[in-house]
Short mmCIF file of C-alpha atoms in Angstrom, two decimals:
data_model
loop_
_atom_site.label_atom_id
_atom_site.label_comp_id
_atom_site.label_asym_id
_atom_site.label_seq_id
_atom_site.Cartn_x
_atom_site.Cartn_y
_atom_site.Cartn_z
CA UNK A 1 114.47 148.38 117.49
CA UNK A 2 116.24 151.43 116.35
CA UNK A 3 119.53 151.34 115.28
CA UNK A 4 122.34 152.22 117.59
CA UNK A 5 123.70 155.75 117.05
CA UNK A 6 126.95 156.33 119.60
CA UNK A 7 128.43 159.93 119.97
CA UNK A 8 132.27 160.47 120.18
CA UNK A 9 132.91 163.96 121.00
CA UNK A 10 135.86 166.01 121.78
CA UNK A 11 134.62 169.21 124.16
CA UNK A 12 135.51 170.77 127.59
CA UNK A 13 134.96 168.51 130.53
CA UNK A 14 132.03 171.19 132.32
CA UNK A 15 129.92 171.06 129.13
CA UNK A 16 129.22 166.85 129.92
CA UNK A 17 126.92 165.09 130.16
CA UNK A 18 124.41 168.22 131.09
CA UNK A 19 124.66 170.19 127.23
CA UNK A 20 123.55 168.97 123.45
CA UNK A 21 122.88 165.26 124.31
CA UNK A 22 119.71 164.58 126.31
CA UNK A 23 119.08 160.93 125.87
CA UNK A 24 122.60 159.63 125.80
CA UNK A 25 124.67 158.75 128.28
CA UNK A 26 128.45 158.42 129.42
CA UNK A 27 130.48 155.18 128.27
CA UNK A 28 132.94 155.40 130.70
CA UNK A 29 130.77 156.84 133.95
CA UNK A 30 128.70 153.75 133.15
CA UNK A 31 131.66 150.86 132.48
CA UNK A 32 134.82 152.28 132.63
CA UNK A 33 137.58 152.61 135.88
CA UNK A 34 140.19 155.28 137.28
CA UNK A 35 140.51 158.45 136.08
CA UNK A 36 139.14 158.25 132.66
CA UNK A 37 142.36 160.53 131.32
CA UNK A 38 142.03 161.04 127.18
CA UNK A 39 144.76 163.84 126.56
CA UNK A 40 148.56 163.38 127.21
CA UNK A 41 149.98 166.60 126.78
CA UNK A 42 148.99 169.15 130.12
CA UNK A 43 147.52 167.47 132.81
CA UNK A 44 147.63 163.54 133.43
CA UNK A 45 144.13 163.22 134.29
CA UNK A 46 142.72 165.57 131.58
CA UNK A 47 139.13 163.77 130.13
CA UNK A 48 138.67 165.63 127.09
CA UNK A 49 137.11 162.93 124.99
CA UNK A 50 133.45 161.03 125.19
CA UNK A 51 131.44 158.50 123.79
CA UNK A 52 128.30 158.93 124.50
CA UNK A 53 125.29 155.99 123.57
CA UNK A 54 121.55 156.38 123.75
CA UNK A 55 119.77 155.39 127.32
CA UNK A 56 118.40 152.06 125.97
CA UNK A 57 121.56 150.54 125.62
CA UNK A 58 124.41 149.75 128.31
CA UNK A 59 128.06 149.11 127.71
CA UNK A 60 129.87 146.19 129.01
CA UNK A 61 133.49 147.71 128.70
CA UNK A 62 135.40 150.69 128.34
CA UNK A 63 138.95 151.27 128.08
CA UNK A 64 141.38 154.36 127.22
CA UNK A 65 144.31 152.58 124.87
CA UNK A 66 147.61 155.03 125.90
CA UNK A 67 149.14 154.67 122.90
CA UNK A 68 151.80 157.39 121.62
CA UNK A 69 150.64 158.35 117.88
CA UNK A 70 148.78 161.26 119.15
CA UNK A 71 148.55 163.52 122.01
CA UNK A 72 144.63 162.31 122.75
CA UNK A 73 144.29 158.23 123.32
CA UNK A 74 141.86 156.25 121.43
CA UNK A 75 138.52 155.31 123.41
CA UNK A 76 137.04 151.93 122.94
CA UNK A 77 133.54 151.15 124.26
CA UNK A 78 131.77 147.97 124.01
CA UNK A 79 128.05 148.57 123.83
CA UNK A 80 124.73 145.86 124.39
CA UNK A 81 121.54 146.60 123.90
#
């Protein structure tokens, strides 16, 4: 088995899922719900932030805390193999 390598990444909503990770797929397109919205500040349902996990693995949740220490919301994914 190889070890699990998850991507967290921070770029403009067109570049995903197409650009710079072949292999990997979307946490949230595969487990989460709603709008996915990561970013406070300009529009409410602004997705700016990713994790990303290889193919071979699935996730079994995925949730967007809104919490108010920073103007983008922590992402928690829950990944299986």
């Amino acid at each position: 088995m190889k070890p699990l390598s998850a991507v967290t990444l921070t770029i403009p909503r067109c570049h995903i899922p197409t650009t710079g990770c072949k292999n990997h797929k979307d946490g949230f397109v595969e487990a989460g719900k709603g709008f996915g919205a990561t970013y406070s500040r300009l529009w409410p349902a602004l997705r700016l932030d990713y994790i990303l996990i290889p193919e071979e693995y699935g996730t079994t949740c995925h949730k967007i805390e809104r919490l108010p220490f920073s103007d983008h919301y922590p992402v928690i994914t829950q990944i299986k193999n």
